[in-house]
Amino acid sequence: MWTRTDLKRNAKSVLKKNYWKSVIVSLIFLFITGSGAASTGREASDELSNAKDTFAGMDGSTFLLIIGVVAGAILISMLIGLLLTIFLWNPLHVGCQKFFVNAVEDQEAGLGDVLYSFKNGYGHIGGIMFVRTVFICLWSVLLIIPGIVKMYEYMMVPFILAENPDMSRKEVFALSKKMMTGNKWKAFVLDLSFLGWSILGGITLGI
């Protein structure tokens, strides 16, 4: 059994050995998980604000043409985002976890670990990570709470792939589910314990 205190104390000890490498990998991971969605949201907000003035007084046919162009651009953007997620972000996600797994196990952790998935079952790892994303999204569409539960149930998938890149999808998901049984709430509370750091990071623009 693990406690938050023990986990954080061990993490600090590991961090001291690979501090600057960990900072760089964490920045890469932050970019993968957050910056794309945030920038898309800001751009969408600005475009909607400008659209109100642009569409005022416009005739119907021109309006429909613009709507079609915008819809096409959105679909293309979504497709590009999906392809980037499958072929780049998800493999990099597993690579980041490979770095931290090696650091925790006192192995030689190098920045090259971030590219681990591209050298070890790239297509296999990318496919499993994509299925994980789809499962979480589908559960989230049904209800928010089940989506959160499934997110924590599949939390170990990238870590398992980082150590076992040849493991089958069913085995990976089954092992993650087994590892998180009885630990989902603890993991959720662990994440909440970093809320203060998240707020401080936001106030200091991530510094």
mmCIF file of C-alpha atoms in Angstrom:
data_model
loop_
_atom_site.group_PDB
_atom_site.id
_atom_site.type_symbol
_atom_site.label_atom_id
_atom_site.label_comp_id
_atom_site.label_asym_id
_atom_site.label_seq_id
_atom_site.Cartn_x
_atom_site.Cartn_y
_atom_site.Cartn_z
ATOM 1 C CA MET A 1 0.000 0.000 0.000
ATOM 2 C CA TRP A 2 1.212 3.499 -0.784
ATOM 3 C CA THR A 3 0.540 6.852 0.812
ATOM 4 C CA ARG A 4 0.763 10.324 -0.707
ATOM 5 C CA THR A 5 3.483 11.311 1.757
ATOM 6 C CA ASP A 6 5.711 8.365 0.869
ATOM 7 C CA LEU A 7 5.072 8.830 -2.839
ATOM 8 C CA LYS A 8 6.010 12.516 -2.804
ATOM 9 C CA ARG A 9 9.086 11.915 -0.653
ATOM 10 C CA ASN A 10 10.313 9.225 -3.053
ATOM 11 C CA ALA A 11 9.548 11.476 -6.024
ATOM 12 C CA LYS A 12 11.682 14.276 -4.571
ATOM 13 C CA SER A 13 14.556 11.865 -4.092
ATOM 14 C CA VAL A 14 14.320 10.652 -7.702
ATOM 15 C CA LEU A 15 13.954 14.207 -9.009
ATOM 16 C CA LYS A 16 17.247 15.301 -7.435
ATOM 17 C CA LYS A 17 19.144 12.777 -9.554
ATOM 18 C CA ASN A 18 17.657 13.860 -12.879
ATOM 19 C CA TYR A 19 16.412 17.374 -12.150
ATOM 20 C CA TRP A 20 17.017 19.280 -15.391
ATOM 21 C CA LYS A 21 16.242 16.293 -17.563
ATOM 22 C CA SER A 22 12.956 15.887 -15.676
ATOM 23 C CA VAL A 23 12.141 19.569 -16.200
ATOM 24 C CA ILE A 24 12.648 19.255 -19.964
ATOM 25 C CA VAL A 25 10.600 16.047 -20.213
ATOM 26 C CA SER A 26 7.851 17.599 -18.063
ATOM 27 C CA LEU A 27 7.704 20.609 -20.398
ATOM 28 C CA ILE A 28 7.372 18.252 -23.374
ATOM 29 C CA PHE A 29 4.599 16.362 -21.581
ATOM 30 C CA LEU A 30 2.849 19.623 -20.663
ATOM 31 C CA PHE A 31 2.927 20.700 -24.296
ATOM 32 C CA ILE A 32 1.494 17.338 -25.395
ATOM 33 C CA THR A 33 -1.385 17.349 -22.912
ATOM 34 C CA GLY A 34 -2.342 20.992 -22.632
ATOM 35 C CA SER A 35 -1.109 23.686 -24.933
ATOM 36 C CA GLY A 36 -2.856 22.478 -28.097
ATOM 37 C CA ALA A 37 -6.316 22.422 -26.544
ATOM 38 C CA ALA A 38 -5.805 25.753 -24.773
ATOM 39 C CA SER A 39 -4.697 27.610 -27.890
ATOM 40 C CA THR A 40 -7.549 26.104 -29.902
ATOM 41 C CA GLY A 41 -10.034 27.335 -27.309
ATOM 42 C CA ARG A 42 -8.659 30.889 -27.348
ATOM 43 C CA GLU A 43 -8.636 31.040 -31.128
ATOM 44 C CA ALA A 44 -12.207 29.746 -31.330
ATOM 45 C CA SER A 45 -13.344 32.383 -28.837
ATOM 46 C CA ASP A 46 -11.724 35.194 -30.842
ATOM 47 C CA GLU A 47 -13.193 33.919 -34.107
ATOM 48 C CA LEU A 48 -16.704 33.734 -32.664
ATOM 49 C CA SER A 49 -16.397 37.290 -31.375
ATOM 50 C CA ASN A 50 -15.294 38.593 -34.764
ATOM 51 C CA ALA A 51 -17.948 36.558 -36.596
ATOM 52 C CA LYS A 52 -20.811 38.484 -34.992
ATOM 53 C CA ASP A 53 -19.711 41.694 -36.692
ATOM 54 C CA THR A 54 -18.772 40.039 -39.987
ATOM 55 C CA PHE A 55 -22.100 38.226 -40.494
ATOM 56 C CA ALA A 56 -24.247 41.253 -39.713
ATOM 57 C CA GLY A 57 -26.199 42.283 -42.813
ATOM 58 C CA MET A 58 -24.844 39.456 -44.983
ATOM 59 C CA ASP A 59 -27.165 37.818 -47.563
ATOM 60 C CA GLY A 60 -28.186 34.170 -47.164
ATOM 61 C CA SER A 61 -26.171 32.568 -49.985
ATOM 62 C CA THR A 62 -22.921 34.229 -48.923
ATOM 63 C CA PHE A 63 -23.584 33.271 -45.335
ATOM 64 C CA LEU A 64 -24.101 29.590 -46.274
ATOM 65 C CA LEU A 65 -20.943 29.611 -48.395
ATOM 66 C CA ILE A 66 -18.892 30.968 -45.505
ATOM 67 C CA ILE A 67 -20.447 28.450 -43.111
ATOM 68 C CA GLY A 68 -19.478 25.641 -45.500
ATOM 69 C CA VAL A 69 -15.906 26.886 -45.775
ATOM 70 C CA VAL A 70 -15.635 27.255 -41.990
ATOM 71 C CA ALA A 71 -17.111 23.790 -41.431
ATOM 72 C CA GLY A 72 -14.635 22.311 -43.916
ATOM 73 C CA ALA A 73 -11.730 24.084 -42.231
ATOM 74 C CA ILE A 74 -12.874 22.792 -38.835
ATOM 75 C CA LEU A 75 -13.117 19.213 -40.143
ATOM 76 C CA ILE A 76 -9.655 19.428 -41.697
ATOM 77 C CA SER A 77 -8.289 20.870 -38.460
ATOM 78 C CA MET A 78 -9.887 18.050 -36.457
ATOM 79 C CA LEU A 79 -8.452 15.457 -38.853
ATOM 80 C CA ILE A 80 -4.968 16.942 -38.577
ATOM 81 C CA GLY A 81 -5.307 17.002 -34.781
ATOM 82 C CA LEU A 82 -6.422 13.362 -34.776
ATOM 83 C CA LEU A 83 -3.495 12.295 -36.953
ATOM 84 C CA LEU A 84 -1.040 14.209 -34.767
ATOM 85 C CA THR A 85 -2.514 12.542 -31.676
ATOM 86 C CA ILE A 86 -2.221 9.051 -33.160
ATOM 87 C CA PHE A 87 1.187 9.329 -34.798
ATOM 88 C CA LEU A 88 3.013 11.856 -32.600
ATOM 89 C CA TRP A 89 1.477 12.933 -29.271
ATOM 90 C CA ASN A 90 0.486 9.473 -27.977
ATOM 91 C CA PRO A 91 3.877 7.851 -28.743
ATOM 92 C CA LEU A 92 5.628 10.835 -27.134
ATOM 93 C CA HIS A 93 3.337 10.457 -24.101
ATOM 94 C CA VAL A 94 4.546 6.882 -23.593
ATOM 95 C CA GLY A 95 8.135 8.011 -24.157
ATOM 96 C CA CYS A 96 7.851 10.608 -21.393
ATOM 97 C CA GLN A 97 6.599 7.925 -19.013
ATOM 98 C CA LYS A 98 9.492 5.670 -20.072
ATOM 99 C CA PHE A 99 11.904 8.384 -18.933
ATOM 100 C CA PHE A 100 10.275 8.616 -15.506
ATOM 101 C CA VAL A 101 10.017 4.820 -15.133
ATOM 102 C CA ASN A 102 13.759 4.543 -15.729
ATOM 103 C CA ALA A 103 14.426 7.392 -13.310
ATOM 104 C CA VAL A 104 12.371 5.728 -10.558
ATOM 105 C CA GLU A 105 14.050 2.358 -11.110
ATOM 106 C CA ASP A 106 17.495 3.993 -10.775
ATOM 107 C CA GLN A 107 18.314 3.193 -14.375
ATOM 108 C CA GLU A 108 20.051 5.602 -16.714
ATOM 109 C CA ALA A 109 17.297 8.024 -17.695
ATOM 110 C CA GLY A 110 18.109 10.029 -20.801
ATOM 111 C CA LEU A 111 16.208 12.511 -22.920
ATOM 112 C CA GLY A 112 16.331 9.941 -25.708
ATOM 113 C CA ASP A 113 13.755 7.920 -23.760
ATOM 114 C CA VAL A 114 11.120 10.378 -24.993
ATOM 115 C CA LEU A 115 11.518 8.783 -28.442
ATOM 116 C CA TYR A 116 11.201 5.262 -27.000
ATOM 117 C CA SER A 117 7.916 4.449 -28.767
ATOM 118 C CA PHE A 118 9.336 5.288 -32.181
ATOM 119 C CA LYS A 119 11.963 2.575 -31.725
ATOM 120 C CA ASN A 120 9.871 -0.090 -29.953
ATOM 121 C CA GLY A 121 6.587 -1.098 -31.550
ATOM 122 C CA TYR A 122 5.612 2.361 -32.765
ATOM 123 C CA GLY A 123 2.395 1.319 -34.516
ATOM 124 C CA HIS A 124 1.367 -1.066 -31.735
ATOM 125 C CA ILE A 125 1.866 1.504 -28.967
ATOM 126 C CA GLY A 126 0.183 4.261 -30.960
ATOM 127 C CA GLY A 127 -2.821 2.030 -31.654
ATOM 128 C CA ILE A 128 -3.330 1.068 -28.006
ATOM 129 C CA MET A 129 -2.993 4.661 -26.837
ATOM 130 C CA PHE A 130 -5.533 5.741 -29.466
ATOM 131 C CA VAL A 131 -8.012 3.092 -28.277
ATOM 132 C CA ARG A 132 -7.478 4.349 -24.716
ATOM 133 C CA THR A 133 -8.323 7.902 -25.812
ATOM 134 C CA VAL A 134 -11.448 6.721 -27.665
ATOM 135 C CA PHE A 135 -12.678 4.698 -24.679
ATOM 136 C CA ILE A 136 -12.259 7.623 -22.291
ATOM 137 C CA CYS A 137 -13.974 10.028 -24.721
ATOM 138 C CA LEU A 138 -16.932 7.666 -25.260
ATOM 139 C CA TRP A 139 -17.445 7.189 -21.519
ATOM 140 C CA SER A 140 -17.180 10.960 -21.020
ATOM 141 C CA VAL A 141 -19.850 11.558 -23.669
ATOM 142 C CA LEU A 142 -22.236 9.296 -21.747
ATOM 143 C CA LEU A 143 -21.658 10.983 -18.377
ATOM 144 C CA ILE A 144 -18.837 13.025 -16.845
ATOM 145 C CA ILE A 145 -18.339 10.833 -13.760
ATOM 146 C CA PRO A 146 -17.970 7.523 -15.667
ATOM 147 C CA GLY A 147 -15.497 9.280 -17.959
ATOM 148 C CA ILE A 148 -13.378 10.345 -14.988
ATOM 149 C CA VAL A 149 -13.572 6.827 -13.515
ATOM 150 C CA LYS A 150 -12.400 5.285 -16.797
ATOM 151 C CA MET A 151 -9.624 7.868 -17.105
ATOM 152 C CA TYR A 152 -8.194 6.673 -13.798
ATOM 153 C CA GLU A 153 -8.886 3.014 -14.636
ATOM 154 C CA TYR A 154 -6.734 3.364 -17.758
ATOM 155 C CA MET A 155 -4.202 5.600 -16.031
ATOM 156 C CA MET A 156 -1.461 2.961 -16.034
ATOM 157 C CA VAL A 157 -1.695 2.144 -19.756
ATOM 158 C CA PRO A 158 1.193 4.433 -20.880
ATOM 159 C CA PHE A 159 3.381 3.222 -17.988
ATOM 160 C CA ILE A 160 2.681 -0.438 -18.820
ATOM 161 C CA LEU A 161 3.506 0.175 -22.486
ATOM 162 C CA ALA A 162 6.709 1.941 -21.441
ATOM 163 C CA GLU A 163 7.875 -1.304 -19.818
ATOM 164 C CA ASN A 164 6.073 -3.833 -22.009
ATOM 165 C CA PRO A 165 5.752 -2.460 -25.561
ATOM 166 C CA ASP A 166 4.837 -5.888 -26.986
ATOM 167 C CA MET A 167 1.963 -6.600 -24.598
ATOM 168 C CA SER A 168 -1.424 -7.042 -26.293
ATOM 169 C CA ARG A 169 -4.153 -4.424 -25.974
ATOM 170 C CA LYS A 170 -6.384 -6.690 -23.866
ATOM 171 C CA GLU A 171 -3.527 -7.511 -21.513
ATOM 172 C CA VAL A 172 -2.559 -3.844 -21.154
ATOM 173 C CA PHE A 173 -6.088 -2.717 -20.328
ATOM 174 C CA ALA A 174 -6.693 -5.668 -18.001
ATOM 175 C CA LEU A 175 -3.453 -5.010 -16.111
ATOM 176 C CA SER A 176 -4.181 -1.284 -15.807
ATOM 177 C CA LYS A 177 -7.665 -2.063 -14.479
ATOM 178 C CA LYS A 178 -6.207 -4.530 -11.959
ATOM 179 C CA MET A 179 -3.521 -2.077 -10.810
ATOM 180 C CA MET A 180 -6.069 0.717 -10.309
ATOM 181 C CA THR A 181 -8.628 -1.418 -8.467
ATOM 182 C CA GLY A 182 -8.885 0.185 -5.040
ATOM 183 C CA ASN A 183 -6.503 2.970 -6.099
ATOM 184 C CA LYS A 184 -8.647 5.207 -8.324
ATOM 185 C CA TRP A 185 -9.884 7.375 -5.452
ATOM 186 C CA LYS A 186 -6.391 7.579 -3.968
ATOM 187 C CA ALA A 187 -4.998 8.652 -7.342
ATOM 188 C CA PHE A 188 -7.759 11.273 -7.658
ATOM 189 C CA VAL A 189 -6.956 12.684 -4.209
ATOM 190 C CA LEU A 190 -3.250 12.642 -5.116
ATOM 191 C CA ASP A 191 -4.008 14.797 -8.154
ATOM 192 C CA LEU A 192 -6.091 17.155 -5.995
ATOM 193 C CA SER A 193 -3.152 17.541 -3.606
ATOM 194 C CA PHE A 194 -1.280 19.319 -6.420
ATOM 195 C CA LEU A 195 -4.079 21.849 -6.933
ATOM 196 C CA GLY A 196 -2.142 24.549 -5.076
ATOM 197 C CA TRP A 197 0.876 24.021 -7.317
ATOM 198 C CA SER A 198 -1.366 24.183 -10.383
ATOM 199 C CA ILE A 199 -2.827 27.510 -9.256
ATOM 200 C CA LEU A 200 0.645 28.863 -8.479
ATOM 201 C CA GLY A 201 1.859 27.676 -11.876
ATOM 202 C CA GLY A 202 -1.030 29.459 -13.561
ATOM 203 C CA ILE A 203 -0.351 32.704 -11.689
ATOM 204 C CA THR A 204 3.342 32.586 -12.668
ATOM 205 C CA LEU A 205 2.587 31.584 -16.283
ATOM 206 C CA GLY A 206 4.011 28.106 -15.757
ATOM 207 C CA ILE A 207 7.303 29.173 -14.211
#
